[in-house]
Each structure stands twice: as C-alpha cells, then as structure tokens.
Coordinates of C-alpha atoms in Angstrom, one line a residue:
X1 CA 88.7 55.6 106.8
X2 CA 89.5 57.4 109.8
X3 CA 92.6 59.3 111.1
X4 CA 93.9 60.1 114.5
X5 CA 95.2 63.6 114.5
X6 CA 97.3 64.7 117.0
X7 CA 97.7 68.6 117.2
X8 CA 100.1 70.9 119.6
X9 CA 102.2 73.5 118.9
X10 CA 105.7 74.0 117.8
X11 CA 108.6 74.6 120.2
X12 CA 110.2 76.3 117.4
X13 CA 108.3 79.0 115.7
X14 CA 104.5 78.4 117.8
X15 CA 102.7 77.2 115.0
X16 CA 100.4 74.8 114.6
X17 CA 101.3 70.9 114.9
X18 CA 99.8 68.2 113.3
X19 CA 100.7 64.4 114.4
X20 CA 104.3 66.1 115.8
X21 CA 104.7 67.9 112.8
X22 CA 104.7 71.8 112.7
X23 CA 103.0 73.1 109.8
X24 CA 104.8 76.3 109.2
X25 CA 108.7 75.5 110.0
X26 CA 108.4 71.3 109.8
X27 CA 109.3 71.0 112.8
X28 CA 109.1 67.2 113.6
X29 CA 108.5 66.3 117.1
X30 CA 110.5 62.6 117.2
X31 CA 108.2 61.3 120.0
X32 CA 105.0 61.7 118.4
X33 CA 106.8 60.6 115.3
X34 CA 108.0 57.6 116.6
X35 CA 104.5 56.3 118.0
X36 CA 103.5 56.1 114.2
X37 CA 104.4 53.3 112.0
X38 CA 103.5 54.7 108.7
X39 CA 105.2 57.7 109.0
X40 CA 108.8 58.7 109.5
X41 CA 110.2 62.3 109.2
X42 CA 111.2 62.7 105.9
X43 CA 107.8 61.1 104.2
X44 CA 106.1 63.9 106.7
X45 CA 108.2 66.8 105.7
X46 CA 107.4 65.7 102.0
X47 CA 103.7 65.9 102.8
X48 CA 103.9 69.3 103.9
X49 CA 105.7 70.5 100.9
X50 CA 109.0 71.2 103.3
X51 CA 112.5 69.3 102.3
X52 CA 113.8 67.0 104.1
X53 CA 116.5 70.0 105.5
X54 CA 114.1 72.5 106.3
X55 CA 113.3 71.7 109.9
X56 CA 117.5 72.0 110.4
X57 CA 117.7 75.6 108.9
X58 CA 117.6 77.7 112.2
X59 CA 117.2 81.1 110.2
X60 CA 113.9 80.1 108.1
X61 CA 112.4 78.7 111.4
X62 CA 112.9 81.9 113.4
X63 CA 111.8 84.0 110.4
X64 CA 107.8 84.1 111.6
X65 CA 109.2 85.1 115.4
X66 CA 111.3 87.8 114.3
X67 CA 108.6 89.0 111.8
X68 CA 106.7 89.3 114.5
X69 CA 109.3 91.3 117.3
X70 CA 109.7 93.4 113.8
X71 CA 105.9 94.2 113.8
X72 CA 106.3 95.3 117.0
X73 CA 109.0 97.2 117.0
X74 CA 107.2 98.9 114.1
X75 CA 103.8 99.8 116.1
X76 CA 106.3 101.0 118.7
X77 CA 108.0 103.7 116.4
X78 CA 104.9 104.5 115.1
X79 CA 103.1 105.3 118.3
X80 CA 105.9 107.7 119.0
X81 CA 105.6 109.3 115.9
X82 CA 102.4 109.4 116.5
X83 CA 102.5 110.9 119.9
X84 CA 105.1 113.7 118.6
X85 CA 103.0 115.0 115.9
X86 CA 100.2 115.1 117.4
X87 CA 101.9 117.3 120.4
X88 CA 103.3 120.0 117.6
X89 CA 99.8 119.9 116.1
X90 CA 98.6 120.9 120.3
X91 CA 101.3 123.2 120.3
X92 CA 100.5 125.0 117.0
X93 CA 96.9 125.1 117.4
X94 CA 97.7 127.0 121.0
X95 CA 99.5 129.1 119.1
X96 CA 97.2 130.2 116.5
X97 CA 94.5 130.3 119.2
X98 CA 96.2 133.1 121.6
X99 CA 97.6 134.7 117.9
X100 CA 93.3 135.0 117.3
X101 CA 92.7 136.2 120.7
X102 CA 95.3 139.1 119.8
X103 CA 94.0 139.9 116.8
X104 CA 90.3 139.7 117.7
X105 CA 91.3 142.4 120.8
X106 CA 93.0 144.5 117.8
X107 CA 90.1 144.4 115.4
X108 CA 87.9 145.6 118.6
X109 CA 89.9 149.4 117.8
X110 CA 89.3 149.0 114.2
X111 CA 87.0 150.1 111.7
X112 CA 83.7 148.7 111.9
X113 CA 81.3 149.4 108.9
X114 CA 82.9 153.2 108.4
X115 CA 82.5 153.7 112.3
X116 CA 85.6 153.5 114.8
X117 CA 83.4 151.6 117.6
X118 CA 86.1 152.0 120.3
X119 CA 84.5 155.4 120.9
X120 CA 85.8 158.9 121.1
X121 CA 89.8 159.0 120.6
X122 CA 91.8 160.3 123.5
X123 CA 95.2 161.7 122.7
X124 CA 95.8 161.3 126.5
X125 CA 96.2 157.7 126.6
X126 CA 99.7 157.0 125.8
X127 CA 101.0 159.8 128.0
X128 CA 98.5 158.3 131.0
X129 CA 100.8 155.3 130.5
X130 CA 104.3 156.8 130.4
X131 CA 104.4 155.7 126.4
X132 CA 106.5 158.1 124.1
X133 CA 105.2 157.3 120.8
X134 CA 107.2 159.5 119.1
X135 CA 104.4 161.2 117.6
X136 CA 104.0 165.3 117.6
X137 CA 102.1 166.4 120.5
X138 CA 101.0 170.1 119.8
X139 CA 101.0 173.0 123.0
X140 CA 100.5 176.2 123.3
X141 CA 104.2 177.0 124.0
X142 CA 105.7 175.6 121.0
X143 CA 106.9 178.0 118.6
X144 CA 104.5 177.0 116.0
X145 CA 103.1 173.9 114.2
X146 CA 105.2 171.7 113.1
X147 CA 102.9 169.1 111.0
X148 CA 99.0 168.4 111.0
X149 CA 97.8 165.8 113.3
X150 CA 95.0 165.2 115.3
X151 CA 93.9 167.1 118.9
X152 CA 91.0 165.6 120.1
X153 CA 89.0 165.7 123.4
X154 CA 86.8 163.5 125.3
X155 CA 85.9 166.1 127.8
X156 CA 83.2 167.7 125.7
X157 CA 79.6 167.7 125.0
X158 CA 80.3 166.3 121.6
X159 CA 82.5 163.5 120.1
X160 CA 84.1 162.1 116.6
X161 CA 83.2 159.3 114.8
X162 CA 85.4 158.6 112.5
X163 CA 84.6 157.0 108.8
X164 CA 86.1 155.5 105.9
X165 CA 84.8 155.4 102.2
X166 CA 87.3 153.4 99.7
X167 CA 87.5 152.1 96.2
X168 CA 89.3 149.5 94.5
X169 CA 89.1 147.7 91.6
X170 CA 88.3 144.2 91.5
X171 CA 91.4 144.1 88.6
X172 CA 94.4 143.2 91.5
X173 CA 96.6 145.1 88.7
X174 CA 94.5 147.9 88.5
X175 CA 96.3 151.1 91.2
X176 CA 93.5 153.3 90.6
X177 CA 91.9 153.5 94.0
X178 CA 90.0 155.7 95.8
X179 CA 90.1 156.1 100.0
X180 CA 89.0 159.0 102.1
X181 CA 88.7 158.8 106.2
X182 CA 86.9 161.7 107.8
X183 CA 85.7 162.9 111.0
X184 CA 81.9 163.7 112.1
X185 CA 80.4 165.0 115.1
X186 CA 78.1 163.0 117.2
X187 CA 76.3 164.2 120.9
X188 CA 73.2 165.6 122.1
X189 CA 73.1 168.3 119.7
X190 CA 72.1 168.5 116.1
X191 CA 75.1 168.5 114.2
X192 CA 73.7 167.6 111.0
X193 CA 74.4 170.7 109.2
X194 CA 77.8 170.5 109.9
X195 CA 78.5 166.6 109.2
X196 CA 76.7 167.4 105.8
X197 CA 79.6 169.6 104.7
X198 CA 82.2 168.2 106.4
X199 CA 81.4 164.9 104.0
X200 CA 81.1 166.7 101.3
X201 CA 85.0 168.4 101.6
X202 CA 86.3 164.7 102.7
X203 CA 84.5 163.6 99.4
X204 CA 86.0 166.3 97.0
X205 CA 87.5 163.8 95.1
X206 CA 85.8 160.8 95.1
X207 CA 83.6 161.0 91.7
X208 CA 86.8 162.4 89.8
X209 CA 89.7 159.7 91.6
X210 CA 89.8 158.1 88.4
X211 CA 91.1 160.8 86.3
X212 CA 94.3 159.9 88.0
X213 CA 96.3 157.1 86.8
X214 CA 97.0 156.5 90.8
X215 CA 94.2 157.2 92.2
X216 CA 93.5 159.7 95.2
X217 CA 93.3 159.6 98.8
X218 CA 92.3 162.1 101.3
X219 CA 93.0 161.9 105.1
X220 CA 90.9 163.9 107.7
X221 CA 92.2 165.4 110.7
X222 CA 90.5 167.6 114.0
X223 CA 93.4 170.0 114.8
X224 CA 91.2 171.5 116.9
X225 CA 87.8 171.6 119.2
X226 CA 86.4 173.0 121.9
X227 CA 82.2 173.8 123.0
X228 CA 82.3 176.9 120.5
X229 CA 84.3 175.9 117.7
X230 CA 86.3 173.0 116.0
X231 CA 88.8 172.8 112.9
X232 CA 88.9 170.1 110.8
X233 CA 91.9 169.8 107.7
X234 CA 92.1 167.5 105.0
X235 CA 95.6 166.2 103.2
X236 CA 94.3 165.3 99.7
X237 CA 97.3 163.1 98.0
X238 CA 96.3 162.7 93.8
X239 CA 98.5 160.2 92.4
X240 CA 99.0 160.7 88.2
X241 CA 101.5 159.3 86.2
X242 CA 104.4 162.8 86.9
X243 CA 104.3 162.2 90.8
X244 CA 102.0 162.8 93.5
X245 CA 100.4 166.4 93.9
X246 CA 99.4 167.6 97.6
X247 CA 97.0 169.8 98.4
X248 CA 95.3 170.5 101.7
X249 CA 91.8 172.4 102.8
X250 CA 90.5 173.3 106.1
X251 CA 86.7 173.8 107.7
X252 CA 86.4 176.0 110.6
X253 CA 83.1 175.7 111.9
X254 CA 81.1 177.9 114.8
X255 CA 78.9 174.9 116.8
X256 CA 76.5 177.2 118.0
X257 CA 75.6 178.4 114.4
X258 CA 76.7 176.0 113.0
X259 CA 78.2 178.0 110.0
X260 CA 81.7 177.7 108.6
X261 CA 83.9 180.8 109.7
X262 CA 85.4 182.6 106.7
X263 CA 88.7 183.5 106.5
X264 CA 88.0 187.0 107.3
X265 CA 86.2 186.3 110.6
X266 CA 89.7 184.4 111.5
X267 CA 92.3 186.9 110.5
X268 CA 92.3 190.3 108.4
X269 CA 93.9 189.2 104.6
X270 CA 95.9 192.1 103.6
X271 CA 99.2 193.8 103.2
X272 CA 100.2 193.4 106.7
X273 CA 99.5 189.0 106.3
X274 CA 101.7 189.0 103.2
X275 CA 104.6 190.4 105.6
X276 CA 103.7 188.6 108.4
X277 CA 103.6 185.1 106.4
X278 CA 106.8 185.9 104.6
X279 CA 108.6 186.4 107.9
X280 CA 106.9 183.4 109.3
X281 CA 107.7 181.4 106.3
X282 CA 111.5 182.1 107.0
X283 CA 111.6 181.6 110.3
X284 CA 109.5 178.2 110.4
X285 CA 110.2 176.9 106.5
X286 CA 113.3 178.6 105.3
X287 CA 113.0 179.2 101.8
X288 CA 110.6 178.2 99.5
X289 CA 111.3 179.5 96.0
X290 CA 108.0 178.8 94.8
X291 CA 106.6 182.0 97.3
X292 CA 109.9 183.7 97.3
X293 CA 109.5 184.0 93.4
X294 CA 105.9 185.9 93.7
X295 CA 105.1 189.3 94.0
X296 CA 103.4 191.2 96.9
X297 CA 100.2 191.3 94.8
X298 CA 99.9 188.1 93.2
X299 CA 100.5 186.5 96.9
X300 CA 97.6 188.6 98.4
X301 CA 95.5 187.3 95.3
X302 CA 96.3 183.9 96.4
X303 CA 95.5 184.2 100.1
X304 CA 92.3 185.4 99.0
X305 CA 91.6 182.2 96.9
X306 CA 89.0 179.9 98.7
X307 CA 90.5 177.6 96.3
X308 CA 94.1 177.7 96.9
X309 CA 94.1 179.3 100.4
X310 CA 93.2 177.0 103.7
X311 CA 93.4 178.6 107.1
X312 CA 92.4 176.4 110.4
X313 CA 93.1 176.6 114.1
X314 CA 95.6 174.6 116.1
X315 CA 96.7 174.8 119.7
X316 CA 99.5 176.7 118.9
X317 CA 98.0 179.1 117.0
X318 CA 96.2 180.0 113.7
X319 CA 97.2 178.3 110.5
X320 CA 97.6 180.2 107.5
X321 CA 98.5 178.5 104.3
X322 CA 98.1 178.0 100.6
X323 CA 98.3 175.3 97.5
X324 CA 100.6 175.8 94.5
X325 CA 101.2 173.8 90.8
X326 CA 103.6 175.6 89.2
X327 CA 105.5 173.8 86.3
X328 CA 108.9 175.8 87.2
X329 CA 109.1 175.1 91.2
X330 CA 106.9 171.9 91.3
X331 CA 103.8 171.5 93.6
X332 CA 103.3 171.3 97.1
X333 CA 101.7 173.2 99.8
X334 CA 103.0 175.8 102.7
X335 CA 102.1 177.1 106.0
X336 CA 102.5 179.5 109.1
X337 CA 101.6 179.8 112.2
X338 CA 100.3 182.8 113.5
X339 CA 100.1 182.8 117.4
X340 CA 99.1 185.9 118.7
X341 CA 95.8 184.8 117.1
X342 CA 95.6 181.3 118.7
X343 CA 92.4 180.9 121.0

C-alpha cells in the first residue's frame, strides 16, 4: 500500500508539513486538506497527537518562534558579556605588565646575591636632579655630625660593594633573626686585608644572634673615604626580651698599609678629651645623665676601652664616642665631634 505525501512548511510556526498538516503546531492547511477524501481536519490533528483546538491557540503556535527570538536575544547578551570581560581582563593584564616593568627596573638597584650590582653608590645623584630627599647631607661647615649615614665617592681609585648576610627561621613565628649589611672595597688594588676585617666587625654578632630572644642586626656605613684612608661604622641593634640595646663600633683603616689606625694615631686620649667631650657633649647632646653621673677617671678608663670606645672620621670632623649598659640610666650610645681634627 502506498501513500502520497505531500510536505511544505507551516505558515505558522515554519515547521515541517505533512499532507497540509504542520507537525509541530497542527496547523492544517484547508486546501491540501480538502484535495483528500479520507481525511478531514480533526481526524488529522488526532493523528498527530494535537486536539482538535490546538491549531486555534495563537500563543502555543508562536511558542517555537519566540523561543527562538529568545535564543537570540540570549547569544546577544552573552556576546556582550563576553566582549566586556574579556576587555577588563586586556586592561588588567596591561596593568600588571607595566606594574612588572616597574618592578623589574627596581630590582635592577637591588641586592643581587649579597652584591649591590648597580655599581658604586653616588650620594650626588639626587642633588644632580634638584631632589631633596630629606636625608642628612654632611659638610665641612656644619657644626658637627648630626647622625651616621653614608659619604661615598665614585671619583676614586676604589669602590664599595655592598653585602648582605641574614638569617631566619623557617618557623614564620619564630623573631629570632639574624641580618647584617656591610661595605667592602673593590679596584685595582689588593684590598683583601682590609675586607677580611671589615667582615669580621660586620659579623660580630652573627654566631651569638640567637642568644637574643629578638635577634640582632647590624647595619654598615662608609662615613668617610678618600685615596689614603676610609672610615667605616657599624650600628649593632640586639633585640632581648627588656628592649633593644645599641651599640656602635668603628674601623679606620690607612689604604696604603692597609692597617687599622688606633685611636691614638687619630687623637691624644687624655685629660684634655674628657674636657673637650664633656663640653662637646653639652653643646651638641645636652645632657646625658648616664656621662654626667661619671667621674673624670672612670670616663678616661672608658675612652680607653677598645670595647666600649669607637672613634671614626666624618666630613665634619672626628668622631669620638662610647657604649654604655648601665641598669640605673639605661643603655645607649653617645658622641662628639671634634673638628679641628677633621681631614
């Protein structure tokens, strides 16, 4: 038995026809009905599972079409979306790129393996540039020196390297750290001798840091240099469990001997210092009650102590100065600057 099937599509909804009926909505196409004697509309809507209402219900006929303006729509939205996430993404990842050019130019002036690579340090360079960086800037004319800081030069035969030896725990809650930066000399010359002690004063500390509940740390400075000689002082901070004690100590070396200078090939320690240092003291510290408190003597004894007496050079003058623990007046360190004796 054969059939004649007679497909189109529907006016309606666009779905597929079948002998004038459409498949999806039921649609019925009275024409091609008509030209069929064994069918009529409502025996065709039956066969299609479809009541004989259905094709007359506007809103489930348009149902496909609108599903399909939704789907749309939907793409649509989503392509913007789209679009507009993936132009913040651009934008952020521009922004974190020119961030790592900034900090890849910054780590260039950093420490590199103990070594600052971005070569000798030249106190100059701000003031080339108009900066103020608010920083103390030691001369000759000032009155005296007010705080240790660096005075470098990059017009010698020599230059500093700079390096850094640290400790820390791999506990994140253990604070008992260790951290020392020092300077050494580097050029055409042998300087050796001289880096050998220098590491071993910017070291004093570092087999002993944990006998403090803090830690230690001990920074380096070159408060002065020239061809025949250079100063170098360290600020040793010991962190234990009462406070923080400071001390400081100072290497003067002679670069064409390469011996340290003792105190009494820098200045004469007698009578006449302890008067000198006291007036000093007054006129640069105001009083400290810790030296105010000691006798004549005992005060010469002390700047006679390698081990609690520093003295260093500066370009305002010579640095005299001492360390004291005392349980009464506290710890701490002072100084003076003696500049009829500056080079």
């Amino acid at each position: 038995m054969s059939e004649n099937k007679d497909f189109g599509f529907c006016p309606r909804c666009g779905a597929l026809m079948q002998n004038g009926v459409c498949r999806s909505c039921g649609y019925t196409d009275r024409r091609a009905a008509g030209g069929s004697q064994t069918q009529d509309s409502s025996r065709t809507a039956e066969a299609y599972g479809q009541s004989q209402r259905q094709p007359y219900q506007s809103a489930p006929a348009m149902q496909p079409r609108q599903k399909k303006h939704r789907e749309k729509g939907l793409m649509i939205a989503l392509a913007v979306t789209g679009a507009g996430f993936l132009l913040i993404l651009l934008i952020l990842a521009a922004a974190f790129f020119f961030s790592s050019i900034g900090k890849t130019v910054n780590s260039e002036s950093s420490w590199d393996n103990g070594y600052y690579d971005g070569g000798y340090y030249d106190d100059d360079y701000y003031d080339d540039y108009g900066y103020d960086s608010g920083y103390y800037v030691p001369d000759e004319d000032d009155p005296y020196y007010r705080e240790i800081v660096d005075s470098t030069r990059t017009d010698l035969s020599y230059g500093i390297s700079w390096i850094v030896d640290s400790i820390t725990p791999d506990d994140e809650e253990d604070y008992c750290t260790y951290y020392s930066t020092y300077p050494l000399l580097d050029g055409d010359g042998d300087y050796s001798a001289v880096n050998r002690k220098i590491t071993q004063a910017a070291l004093e500390y570092r087999d002993s840091y944990q006998e403090y509940s803090g830690g230690t740390s001990t920074l380096g400075y070159v408060t002065y240099m020239d061809e025949e000689m250079i100063s170098i002082v360290f600020q040793h901070s010991l962190y234990g469990d009462q406070g923080t004690l400071p001390r400081v100590s100072a290497l003067t070396f002679d670069l064409e001997t390469g011996e340290l200078l003792e105190p009494g090939e820098m200045i004469t320690v007698d009578e006449e210092l302890v008067m000198r240092f006291r007036s000093q003291n007054q006129t640069q510290n105001g009083a400290v009650a810790y030296l105010d408190n000691l006798s004549d003597e005992v005060f010469l004894s002390i700047l006679n102590d390698p081990d609690q007496s520093f003295y260093f050079y500066s370009p305002v003058g010579l640095e005299a100065g001492f360390n004291y623990e005392s349980e009464e007046y506290g710890s701490g360190w002072v100084s003076v600057t003696l500049k009829e004796l500056a080079l």
